[in-house]
Coordinates of C-alpha atoms in Angstrom, one line a residue:
X1 CA 125.5 120.8 104.1
X2 CA 125.3 121.5 100.4
X3 CA 124.5 118.7 98.0
X4 CA 125.9 118.8 94.4
X5 CA 123.1 119.3 91.9
X6 CA 122.8 118.1 88.3
X7 CA 123.7 120.9 85.8
X8 CA 123.1 121.2 82.1
X9 CA 126.5 119.8 81.4
X10 CA 125.6 116.7 83.4
X11 CA 122.4 116.3 81.4
X12 CA 124.5 116.5 78.2
X13 CA 126.8 113.9 79.7
X14 CA 123.9 111.6 80.6
X15 CA 122.8 111.8 77.0
X16 CA 126.3 110.8 75.9
X17 CA 126.3 107.9 78.3
X18 CA 123.6 106.1 76.4
X19 CA 125.8 106.0 73.3
X20 CA 128.9 104.9 75.2
X21 CA 127.4 101.7 76.5
X22 CA 125.9 100.6 79.7
X23 CA 129.2 100.1 81.6
X24 CA 129.6 103.9 81.9
X25 CA 128.6 105.6 85.1
X26 CA 126.4 108.7 85.6
X27 CA 128.4 111.8 86.4
X28 CA 127.4 115.2 87.6
X29 CA 129.4 118.4 88.1
X30 CA 129.9 120.0 91.4
X31 CA 128.1 123.3 91.3
X32 CA 129.3 124.7 94.7
X33 CA 132.8 126.2 94.7
X34 CA 135.5 124.5 96.7
X35 CA 136.7 126.0 100.0
X36 CA 140.2 126.5 98.7
X37 CA 142.3 126.0 95.6
X38 CA 142.5 122.3 94.7
X39 CA 145.8 120.7 93.6
X40 CA 146.3 121.1 89.9
X41 CA 143.5 123.5 89.5
X42 CA 145.8 126.5 88.9
X43 CA 143.3 128.8 90.7
X44 CA 140.8 128.7 87.8
X45 CA 137.3 129.5 88.8
X46 CA 134.0 128.1 87.4
X47 CA 135.4 124.7 86.8
X48 CA 134.2 122.0 89.3
X49 CA 135.2 118.4 89.6
X50 CA 133.0 115.7 88.2
X51 CA 131.4 113.6 90.9
X52 CA 129.7 110.3 90.3
X53 CA 126.1 110.0 91.2
X54 CA 126.8 106.6 92.5
X55 CA 128.6 108.2 95.5
X56 CA 125.3 109.6 96.7
X57 CA 123.2 107.5 99.2
X58 CA 120.7 105.4 97.2
X59 CA 117.9 106.6 99.4
X60 CA 118.7 110.2 98.5
X61 CA 118.7 109.4 94.8
X62 CA 115.4 107.6 95.0
X63 CA 113.9 110.4 97.0
X64 CA 115.0 113.0 94.4
X65 CA 113.9 110.9 91.4
X66 CA 110.5 110.2 92.9
X67 CA 109.6 113.9 92.5
X68 CA 110.0 113.8 88.7
X69 CA 107.0 113.2 86.4
X70 CA 106.5 109.6 85.4
X71 CA 107.3 110.3 81.8
X72 CA 110.7 111.8 82.8
X73 CA 111.5 108.9 85.1
X74 CA 111.0 106.5 82.2
X75 CA 113.2 108.6 80.0
X76 CA 115.9 108.9 82.7
X77 CA 115.9 105.1 83.1
X78 CA 116.9 104.8 79.5
X79 CA 120.1 106.8 79.7
X80 CA 122.4 104.3 81.4
X81 CA 122.5 101.1 83.4
X82 CA 122.8 102.8 86.8
X83 CA 119.7 105.1 86.3
X84 CA 117.8 102.1 84.8
X85 CA 118.3 100.1 88.0
X86 CA 117.4 103.1 90.2
X87 CA 114.4 104.2 88.2
X88 CA 113.1 100.6 88.0
X89 CA 113.4 100.0 91.8
X90 CA 110.3 99.5 93.8
X91 CA 111.3 102.2 96.3
X92 CA 110.9 104.9 93.6
X93 CA 107.6 103.6 92.4
X94 CA 106.3 103.2 96.0
X95 CA 106.9 106.9 96.6
X96 CA 105.3 107.8 93.2
X97 CA 102.3 105.6 93.9
X98 CA 101.7 107.2 97.3
X99 CA 102.0 110.6 95.7
X100 CA 99.5 109.7 92.9
X101 CA 97.1 107.8 95.2
X102 CA 97.6 108.8 98.8
X103 CA 94.6 106.7 99.9
X104 CA 95.8 103.5 98.4
X105 CA 96.6 101.1 101.3
X106 CA 97.7 98.0 99.5
X107 CA 99.8 97.7 96.3
X108 CA 98.3 94.4 95.2
X109 CA 100.0 91.3 94.0
X110 CA 102.4 90.6 91.1
X111 CA 106.2 90.7 90.4
X112 CA 106.3 94.5 90.4
X113 CA 103.3 95.6 92.6
X114 CA 104.3 99.2 93.2
X115 CA 105.4 100.0 89.7
X116 CA 102.2 98.4 88.3
X117 CA 100.0 100.4 90.8
X118 CA 101.7 103.7 90.0
X119 CA 101.4 103.3 86.2
X120 CA 97.8 102.2 86.5
X121 CA 96.9 105.3 88.4
X122 CA 99.1 107.6 86.2
X123 CA 97.5 106.4 82.9
X124 CA 93.9 106.0 84.1
X125 CA 91.3 108.1 82.3
X126 CA 87.9 108.0 80.5
X127 CA 87.7 110.0 77.3
X128 CA 84.6 110.7 75.3
X129 CA 83.6 112.5 72.1
X130 CA 80.0 113.5 71.4
X131 CA 78.7 113.0 67.9
X132 CA 76.4 116.0 67.9
X133 CA 76.9 119.7 68.6
X134 CA 79.4 122.2 67.5
X135 CA 82.3 120.9 69.7
X136 CA 83.6 117.6 68.3
X137 CA 86.7 117.2 70.3
X138 CA 87.9 114.6 72.8
X139 CA 87.0 115.4 76.5
X140 CA 88.0 113.7 79.7
X141 CA 85.7 112.7 82.5
X142 CA 86.2 113.3 86.2
X143 CA 88.8 111.0 87.7
X144 CA 87.8 109.4 91.0
X145 CA 90.6 109.8 93.5
X146 CA 89.8 106.5 95.2
X147 CA 90.0 104.5 91.9
X148 CA 92.9 102.1 91.6
X149 CA 93.3 102.2 87.8
X150 CA 90.4 101.5 85.4
X151 CA 89.6 97.9 84.5
X152 CA 86.4 98.3 82.5
X153 CA 83.5 100.7 82.0
X154 CA 79.9 100.7 80.8
X155 CA 77.8 103.7 79.7
X156 CA 74.1 103.6 80.4
X157 CA 71.2 105.9 79.5
X158 CA 72.2 108.8 81.8
X159 CA 75.5 107.9 83.4
X160 CA 78.8 105.9 83.2
X161 CA 79.9 103.1 85.5
X162 CA 83.6 102.3 86.0
X163 CA 85.2 99.3 87.8
X164 CA 88.7 99.6 89.1
X165 CA 91.3 97.0 89.9
X166 CA 90.5 97.0 93.6
X167 CA 86.9 95.9 93.0
X168 CA 85.3 99.3 93.6
X169 CA 82.5 100.3 91.2
X170 CA 82.1 104.0 90.6
X171 CA 79.0 105.9 89.5
X172 CA 80.0 108.8 87.2
X173 CA 77.0 111.2 86.9
X174 CA 76.1 113.7 84.2
X175 CA 75.1 117.1 85.7
X176 CA 74.6 120.8 85.1
X177 CA 77.7 122.7 86.0
X178 CA 78.9 126.3 85.8
X179 CA 81.5 127.1 83.2
X180 CA 84.4 129.6 83.6
X181 CA 82.3 132.2 81.8
X182 CA 79.5 131.8 84.3
X183 CA 77.2 129.9 81.9
X184 CA 75.3 126.8 83.0
X185 CA 75.9 123.8 80.8
X186 CA 75.2 120.1 80.7
X187 CA 78.4 118.1 81.2
X188 CA 79.0 114.3 80.9
X189 CA 80.6 112.3 83.7
X190 CA 81.6 115.3 85.8
X191 CA 80.7 114.0 89.3
X192 CA 81.2 110.6 90.9
X193 CA 80.2 108.5 93.9
X194 CA 81.1 105.0 95.0
X195 CA 78.3 102.6 94.1
X196 CA 79.6 99.5 95.8
X197 CA 82.8 97.6 96.8
X198 CA 83.9 94.1 96.4
X199 CA 82.6 93.9 92.8
X200 CA 84.0 91.3 90.3
X201 CA 82.0 92.2 87.2
X202 CA 78.9 94.0 86.1
X203 CA 76.5 94.0 83.1
X204 CA 73.4 95.7 81.7
X205 CA 71.0 95.3 78.8
X206 CA 73.3 94.0 76.0
X207 CA 71.7 96.0 73.2
X208 CA 73.7 98.9 71.7
X209 CA 71.1 101.5 72.5
X210 CA 71.6 102.7 76.0
X211 CA 67.9 103.6 76.4
X212 CA 67.2 100.0 77.3
X213 CA 69.8 99.9 80.1
X214 CA 67.6 100.6 83.0
X215 CA 69.2 98.2 85.5
X216 CA 72.8 97.4 86.4
X217 CA 73.6 93.9 87.5
X218 CA 76.7 93.7 89.7
X219 CA 78.5 90.4 90.5
X220 CA 80.1 90.9 93.9
X221 CA 81.4 89.1 97.0
X222 CA 79.8 89.8 100.3
X223 CA 80.5 88.6 103.9
X224 CA 77.5 86.7 105.2
X225 CA 76.9 86.6 109.0
X226 CA 77.2 83.3 110.7
X227 CA 74.5 81.5 112.6
X228 CA 73.9 81.7 116.3
X229 CA 76.7 79.7 118.1
X230 CA 78.2 78.8 114.8
X231 CA 81.4 79.8 113.0
X232 CA 82.0 83.3 111.7
X233 CA 80.7 84.8 108.5
X234 CA 81.6 83.4 105.1
X235 CA 82.2 85.2 101.9
X236 CA 79.5 84.4 99.3
X237 CA 79.1 85.6 95.8
X238 CA 75.9 87.5 95.0
X239 CA 74.3 89.5 92.2
X240 CA 73.0 93.0 93.2
X241 CA 70.7 94.9 90.9
X242 CA 70.8 98.8 90.9
X243 CA 68.8 101.4 89.2
X244 CA 71.1 103.2 86.7
X245 CA 69.3 106.5 87.1
X246 CA 69.8 106.8 90.9
X247 CA 72.2 104.1 92.0
X248 CA 69.6 102.6 94.3
X249 CA 69.8 98.9 95.0
X250 CA 66.4 97.2 94.2
X251 CA 67.2 93.5 94.3
X252 CA 69.8 91.0 95.6
X253 CA 70.4 87.3 95.2
X254 CA 73.0 85.3 97.1
X255 CA 74.6 82.0 96.1
X256 CA 76.0 79.2 98.1
X257 CA 79.5 79.8 99.5
X258 CA 80.9 76.9 97.5
X259 CA 80.1 78.6 94.1
X260 CA 82.6 81.3 92.9
X261 CA 81.9 83.2 89.7
X262 CA 84.1 85.6 87.7
X263 CA 81.9 87.0 84.9
X264 CA 78.2 87.9 84.3
X265 CA 76.4 88.6 81.0
X266 CA 72.7 89.1 80.1
X267 CA 70.6 87.8 77.3
X268 CA 66.9 87.9 76.3
X269 CA 64.0 90.2 76.7
X270 CA 63.1 92.2 79.9
X271 CA 60.4 89.7 80.9
X272 CA 62.6 86.7 80.4
X273 CA 66.0 88.1 81.2
X274 CA 68.6 85.3 81.5
X275 CA 71.7 85.9 83.6
X276 CA 74.7 83.8 82.6
X277 CA 77.3 83.3 85.2
X278 CA 80.8 81.9 84.5
X279 CA 82.5 80.0 87.4
X280 CA 86.2 79.9 88.2
X281 CA 86.2 76.3 86.8
X282 CA 84.9 77.4 83.4
X283 CA 81.3 76.2 83.8
X284 CA 78.2 78.2 82.8
X285 CA 75.2 78.6 85.1
X286 CA 72.0 80.5 84.2
X287 CA 68.9 81.9 85.9
X288 CA 65.9 83.8 84.6
X289 CA 64.4 87.0 86.2
X290 CA 61.6 89.4 85.2
X291 CA 63.0 92.9 85.1
X292 CA 59.5 94.4 85.2
X293 CA 59.0 93.1 88.7
X294 CA 62.4 93.9 90.2
X295 CA 61.2 97.2 91.7
X296 CA 58.4 95.5 93.7
X297 CA 59.2 94.9 97.4
X298 CA 58.9 91.1 97.6
X299 CA 61.1 88.0 98.0
X300 CA 61.2 85.0 95.8
X301 CA 63.5 82.1 94.9
X302 CA 65.1 81.7 91.5
X303 CA 66.5 78.5 90.1
X304 CA 70.2 78.3 89.2
X305 CA 70.8 75.7 86.5
X306 CA 73.8 74.5 84.5
X307 CA 73.8 75.8 81.0
X308 CA 73.5 73.3 78.1
X309 CA 77.0 74.1 76.8
X310 CA 78.4 72.8 80.1
X311 CA 76.1 69.9 80.3
X312 CA 76.6 68.6 76.7
X313 CA 80.3 69.4 76.6
X314 CA 81.5 68.8 80.1
X315 CA 85.2 68.7 79.0
X316 CA 85.1 72.3 77.8
X317 CA 86.5 75.0 80.0
X318 CA 85.0 78.4 79.1
X319 CA 87.4 81.3 79.5
X320 CA 85.0 84.3 78.6
X321 CA 81.6 85.1 77.3
X322 CA 80.0 87.7 75.1
X323 CA 76.2 88.2 74.6
X324 CA 73.6 90.2 72.8
X325 CA 69.8 90.2 73.1
X326 CA 69.4 87.1 70.9
X327 CA 72.8 85.3 71.0
X328 CA 75.7 84.2 73.2
X329 CA 79.3 83.4 72.3
X330 CA 81.7 81.3 74.4
X331 CA 85.5 81.2 74.0
X332 CA 87.2 78.2 75.6
X333 CA 90.6 78.2 77.2
X334 CA 91.9 76.4 74.1
X335 CA 90.7 79.2 71.8
X336 CA 87.6 77.4 70.5
X337 CA 84.4 79.3 69.8
X338 CA 80.8 78.1 70.4
X339 CA 77.6 80.0 69.6
X340 CA 74.1 80.1 70.9
X341 CA 71.5 81.8 68.6
X342 CA 67.9 82.2 69.9
X343 CA 66.0 83.8 67.0
X344 CA 65.8 82.6 63.4
X345 CA 66.4 86.1 62.0
X346 CA 69.7 86.6 63.7
X347 CA 70.7 83.0 62.8
X348 CA 70.1 83.7 59.1
X349 CA 72.1 87.0 59.3
X350 CA 75.0 85.2 60.9
X351 CA 75.2 82.0 59.0
X352 CA 73.2 82.8 55.8
X353 CA 70.9 79.8 56.2
X354 CA 68.4 78.2 58.6
X355 CA 69.6 74.7 57.9
X356 CA 70.8 73.8 61.4
X357 CA 68.5 76.1 63.4
X358 CA 66.3 74.3 65.9
X359 CA 63.6 76.5 67.4
X360 CA 62.9 73.9 70.1
X361 CA 66.5 73.7 71.3
X362 CA 67.9 77.2 71.1
X363 CA 70.6 76.6 73.7
X364 CA 72.4 73.9 71.6
X365 CA 76.0 75.3 71.1
X366 CA 77.3 75.5 67.6
X367 CA 81.1 75.3 67.0
X368 CA 82.7 77.7 64.6
X369 CA 85.4 76.5 62.3
X370 CA 88.5 78.7 62.7
X371 CA 92.1 78.4 61.5
X372 CA 93.7 79.4 64.8
X373 CA 93.2 80.0 68.5
X374 CA 90.8 82.9 69.3
X375 CA 91.9 85.3 72.0
X376 CA 88.9 87.7 72.2
X377 CA 85.8 88.8 70.3
X378 CA 83.1 91.4 69.9
X379 CA 79.4 90.6 69.3
X380 CA 77.0 93.0 67.6
X381 CA 73.3 92.6 66.9
X382 CA 73.7 90.5 63.7
X383 CA 77.5 90.4 63.1
X384 CA 80.6 89.5 65.1
X385 CA 84.3 90.0 65.1
X386 CA 87.0 87.5 66.2
X387 CA 90.7 88.0 66.9
X388 CA 93.1 85.0 66.7
X389 CA 96.5 84.4 68.3
X390 CA 98.3 85.9 65.3
X391 CA 96.4 89.2 65.6
X392 CA 94.2 88.6 62.5
X393 CA 90.6 89.9 62.6
X394 CA 87.8 87.8 61.2
X395 CA 84.3 89.1 60.7
X396 CA 81.0 87.3 60.1
X397 CA 77.3 88.1 59.7
X398 CA 75.2 90.8 58.1
X399 CA 77.0 93.3 55.9
X400 CA 74.2 95.5 54.7
X401 CA 76.1 98.7 55.7
X402 CA 79.6 97.4 55.2
X403 CA 80.1 96.8 58.9
X404 CA 82.2 93.7 58.3
X405 CA 85.0 95.8 56.7
X406 CA 85.4 93.4 53.8
X407 CA 85.3 96.2 51.1
X408 CA 81.8 95.2 49.9
X409 CA 78.3 94.8 51.2
X410 CA 77.9 91.1 50.8
X411 CA 76.9 89.0 53.9
X412 CA 79.4 86.5 55.2
X413 CA 78.1 83.2 56.6
X414 CA 81.6 82.2 57.9
X415 CA 84.6 84.0 59.4
X416 CA 86.2 86.3 56.9
X417 CA 89.5 88.2 57.3
X418 CA 89.1 91.9 56.7
X419 CA 91.4 94.7 55.7
X420 CA 91.8 98.4 55.8
X421 CA 92.1 101.0 53.0
X422 CA 94.6 103.8 53.1
X423 CA 96.4 106.1 50.6
X424 CA 100.1 106.0 49.7
X425 CA 102.2 109.1 49.1
X426 CA 101.2 108.8 45.4
X427 CA 97.6 109.1 46.5
X428 CA 96.8 105.6 45.3
X429 CA 94.5 103.4 47.3
X430 CA 96.4 100.7 49.3
X431 CA 94.8 97.6 50.9
X432 CA 96.4 96.0 53.9
X433 CA 95.1 93.5 56.4
X434 CA 94.4 94.6 59.9
X435 CA 96.7 93.0 62.4
X436 CA 97.2 92.9 66.2
X437 CA 94.4 95.1 67.4
X438 CA 94.2 96.4 70.9
X439 CA 90.4 96.3 71.1
X440 CA 87.5 95.5 68.9
X441 CA 83.9 96.7 69.2
X442 CA 80.8 95.7 67.1
X443 CA 77.6 97.9 67.3
X444 CA 74.3 97.8 65.6
X445 CA 75.5 98.5 62.0
X446 CA 79.2 99.6 62.4
X447 CA 82.4 98.3 63.8
X448 CA 85.4 99.9 65.5
X449 CA 89.0 98.7 65.9
X450 CA 91.6 100.3 68.2
X451 CA 95.1 99.6 66.8
X452 CA 98.7 100.7 67.4
X453 CA 100.9 102.1 64.7
X454 CA 104.6 101.5 64.2
X455 CA 105.6 104.5 66.3
X456 CA 103.5 103.2 69.2
X457 CA 100.8 105.8 68.8
X458 CA 97.1 104.6 68.8
X459 CA 94.6 105.1 66.0
X460 CA 90.9 104.3 65.7
X461 CA 89.6 102.6 62.6
X462 CA 85.9 102.1 61.7
X463 CA 83.6 100.8 59.0
X464 CA 79.9 100.5 58.3
X465 CA 77.2 103.1 58.7
X466 CA 78.4 106.7 59.3
X467 CA 75.0 108.3 60.0
X468 CA 74.8 110.5 63.1
X469 CA 78.5 111.1 63.1
X470 CA 79.3 107.6 64.5
X471 CA 82.3 107.4 62.1
X472 CA 84.0 110.8 62.6
X473 CA 85.4 112.1 59.3
X474 CA 83.3 109.6 57.2
X475 CA 79.7 110.8 57.3
X476 CA 78.7 108.5 54.4
X477 CA 80.3 105.5 56.0
X478 CA 82.7 103.0 54.5
X479 CA 82.7 99.3 53.5
X480 CA 86.3 98.9 54.6
X481 CA 88.1 99.9 57.7
X482 CA 89.3 103.6 57.5
X483 CA 91.1 105.8 60.0
X484 CA 88.7 108.0 61.9
X485 CA 89.3 111.6 62.8
X486 CA 89.6 111.0 66.5
X487 CA 92.6 111.8 68.7
X488 CA 93.2 108.6 70.6
X489 CA 94.9 108.7 74.0
X490 CA 98.3 107.1 74.2
X491 CA 97.3 104.4 76.7
X492 CA 93.8 103.7 75.4
X493 CA 92.9 100.0 75.9
X494 CA 89.1 99.7 75.3
X495 CA 86.3 101.5 73.6
X496 CA 82.5 101.7 73.3
X497 CA 80.2 103.6 71.1
X498 CA 76.6 104.7 71.8
X499 CA 74.1 106.7 69.7
X500 CA 75.3 110.0 71.2
X501 CA 78.9 109.5 72.1
X502 CA 82.2 107.6 71.6
X503 CA 84.0 106.4 74.8
X504 CA 87.6 105.3 75.2
X505 CA 89.1 103.9 78.4
X506 CA 92.8 104.6 79.1
X507 CA 94.7 102.4 81.6
X508 CA 98.1 100.7 81.1
X509 CA 98.8 97.4 82.9
X510 CA 102.5 96.4 82.8
X511 CA 101.5 92.8 83.5
X512 CA 99.2 92.6 80.5
X513 CA 101.8 91.6 77.9
X514 CA 100.9 91.2 74.2
X515 CA 100.0 87.6 73.6
X516 CA 100.1 87.6 69.8
X517 CA 102.4 85.2 68.0
X518 CA 104.3 85.6 64.7
X519 CA 102.5 84.0 61.8
X520 CA 104.5 81.1 60.5
X521 CA 105.5 81.1 56.8
X522 CA 103.5 77.9 56.2
X523 CA 100.3 79.7 57.3
X524 CA 101.2 82.9 55.6
X525 CA 101.6 81.2 52.3
X526 CA 98.9 78.6 52.8
X527 CA 96.0 80.8 53.8
X528 CA 95.9 83.3 50.9
X529 CA 92.2 83.1 50.7
X530 CA 90.2 86.0 52.0
X531 CA 87.6 83.7 53.4
X532 CA 88.2 80.7 55.6
X533 CA 87.0 77.5 54.0
X534 CA 86.6 78.9 50.5
X535 CA 88.7 78.1 47.5
X536 CA 88.8 81.6 46.0
X537 CA 92.2 83.2 45.9
X538 CA 93.5 86.4 44.4
X539 CA 97.2 85.4 45.2
X540 CA 97.6 81.7 44.3
X541 CA 101.0 81.4 45.9
X542 CA 100.3 83.7 48.9
X543 CA 103.6 85.5 48.2
X544 CA 102.3 89.0 48.7
X545 CA 100.5 88.1 52.0
X546 CA 103.6 86.3 53.3
X547 CA 105.9 89.2 52.5
X548 CA 103.5 91.6 54.2
X549 CA 103.6 89.4 57.3
X550 CA 107.4 89.3 57.2
X551 CA 107.7 93.1 56.9
X552 CA 105.3 93.6 59.8
X553 CA 107.4 91.3 62.0
X554 CA 110.6 93.0 61.1
X555 CA 109.0 96.4 61.7
X556 CA 107.9 95.4 65.2
X557 CA 111.6 94.8 66.3
X558 CA 113.0 97.7 68.3
X559 CA 116.7 97.5 67.5
X560 CA 118.7 96.9 64.4
X561 CA 120.2 93.8 65.8
X562 CA 116.8 92.3 66.5
X563 CA 115.7 93.1 62.9
X564 CA 118.8 91.3 61.6
X565 CA 118.0 88.2 63.7
X566 CA 114.4 88.3 62.6
X567 CA 115.5 88.6 59.0
X568 CA 117.7 85.5 59.4
X569 CA 114.8 83.6 60.8
X570 CA 112.5 84.7 57.9
X571 CA 115.1 83.6 55.4
X572 CA 114.9 80.1 56.9
X573 CA 111.1 80.2 56.5
X574 CA 111.1 81.2 52.9
X575 CA 111.0 78.6 50.1
X576 CA 114.5 79.2 48.8
X577 CA 117.3 76.9 47.6
X578 CA 120.0 75.9 50.1
X579 CA 122.6 78.0 48.3
X580 CA 120.4 81.0 48.3
X581 CA 119.7 80.7 52.0
X582 CA 123.4 80.4 52.7
X583 CA 124.1 83.5 50.6
X584 CA 121.5 85.6 52.5
X585 CA 122.6 84.4 55.9
X586 CA 126.3 85.2 55.2
X587 CA 125.3 88.6 53.7
X588 CA 123.2 89.4 56.9
X589 CA 126.2 88.4 59.1
X590 CA 128.4 90.8 57.2
X591 CA 126.0 93.6 57.6
X592 CA 125.5 92.8 61.2
X593 CA 129.3 92.9 61.8
X594 CA 129.6 96.2 59.9
X595 CA 126.8 97.7 62.0
X596 CA 128.7 96.9 65.2
X597 CA 127.1 93.6 66.1
X598 CA 130.4 92.3 67.5
X599 CA 130.3 88.9 66.0
X600 CA 128.9 86.7 63.3
X601 CA 125.7 86.1 65.3
X602 CA 124.0 82.8 65.9
X603 CA 124.4 79.9 63.6
X604 CA 121.7 79.9 60.8
X605 CA 119.1 77.2 61.2
X606 CA 119.2 74.1 59.0
X607 CA 117.5 74.5 55.7

């Protein structure tokens, strides 16, 4: 039996369907000649009858579409309503997922499990760019076939560790390999092995220099055997310590089955290494180990104690942690930020004074005053970065090399909103505030921001010290955020920089929606200061800042109708007279009807 196939004319017809509306059906042309002359054909050859794709069995259409590349399936789903429903079905994505990851047994949870799993495995990748050498281009590491997407990664002294969404921790090794020309060369992350399974999180020495990352601490869940004559085994959380050089496990500590943790960070020196564990309930526990004795074959008991931030503030529910050698930062579920600083030097760099520092009580949490809810952060040695719910970036701390991105080299003792510098078509320097970053990273004396431009392409911005090539394209560094000469992958989601290399992790999770909110007009006009809590202002009315926010919100809308509706909403926010607002709303309705809006649109809000 011969099946009709899609011809070039059908592809042209599918492109026309998108402009005709979603009620149109998808049509193809019969490529096989009929057995005899059809009525009304007049015996003409080479002209077939159009046949609707909807007449084909759905299973056949899904089977054919599943062989297309993922990029083509997404494009095909945008042609008409029928193909959108077919390409968005779980049957198509189940076949794609099994083709991309044949060994994946379970698709996971969520509203669209197969589509999420397929896109996670299609977009996964670890990219790196070495700072030294003649070749300064972006390279891709080996991709473990067993990995179910990439959740997070950590480079160490010699290798790279990657955790996937199934809880499997992979050990990517550097090795000597033979090139196509027969030459032996040293290659990064070219071989991989499975380090362990059932992992929840992992951490190593929090300093920026990977030389100090000798051990890898893995938070995992293990099944413990039951007693004699008792019930079966129970799942208990534990911390396993591995040598980063060989992947050998040297230490293990198991917790009570009633305690469940979700994150681990390290703080302190090797001889007094403190492990901070975050529970599912938002409480912080800590224990201290001596790393210099971990490789000795002996058994001892460590004490797990409740951290002071959870003892003194029992009502707080911590959502995530960040740490460095001498400080720890906590973000609550309500967006509040609390700080622990353990050395006077770092405290002076961060806050500009030693007024509230108590050397006898270093675990006392300090609350930071911020204008909005904080979503995530990055913690360097003596500076930090915060991102709030409106996508604004605030920096604080030491600014000797310009690592705060404020345009100068003055230290900031409180959170300061930063900006980026670019050039217009007239080659004049332009200053705009960074908004809605994807990832933020703070190193020893430089900072990096991964952002997305208006055409959905990714770009990497950096500021601070440029020595050693750590700011590609800016060897002398920059006191404000500038665009780096790095080709960023389309689905990059996190980054990390070491002394030798820049790493970027690529993985797209469809369930991880953007959580940023639009900045209200009251905050856009009322926070014109560049520094939170100060009275200095270069724009007394905040008009320029407000208009910049408005344009950014309009530009983020995908269609013309959405931009019209957003403009109507913005007119309601602006401090205009009632007659002026009515004029703009009526003018926008006229433009919307002329553009094919099909109606006057929603009623304008009350002024």
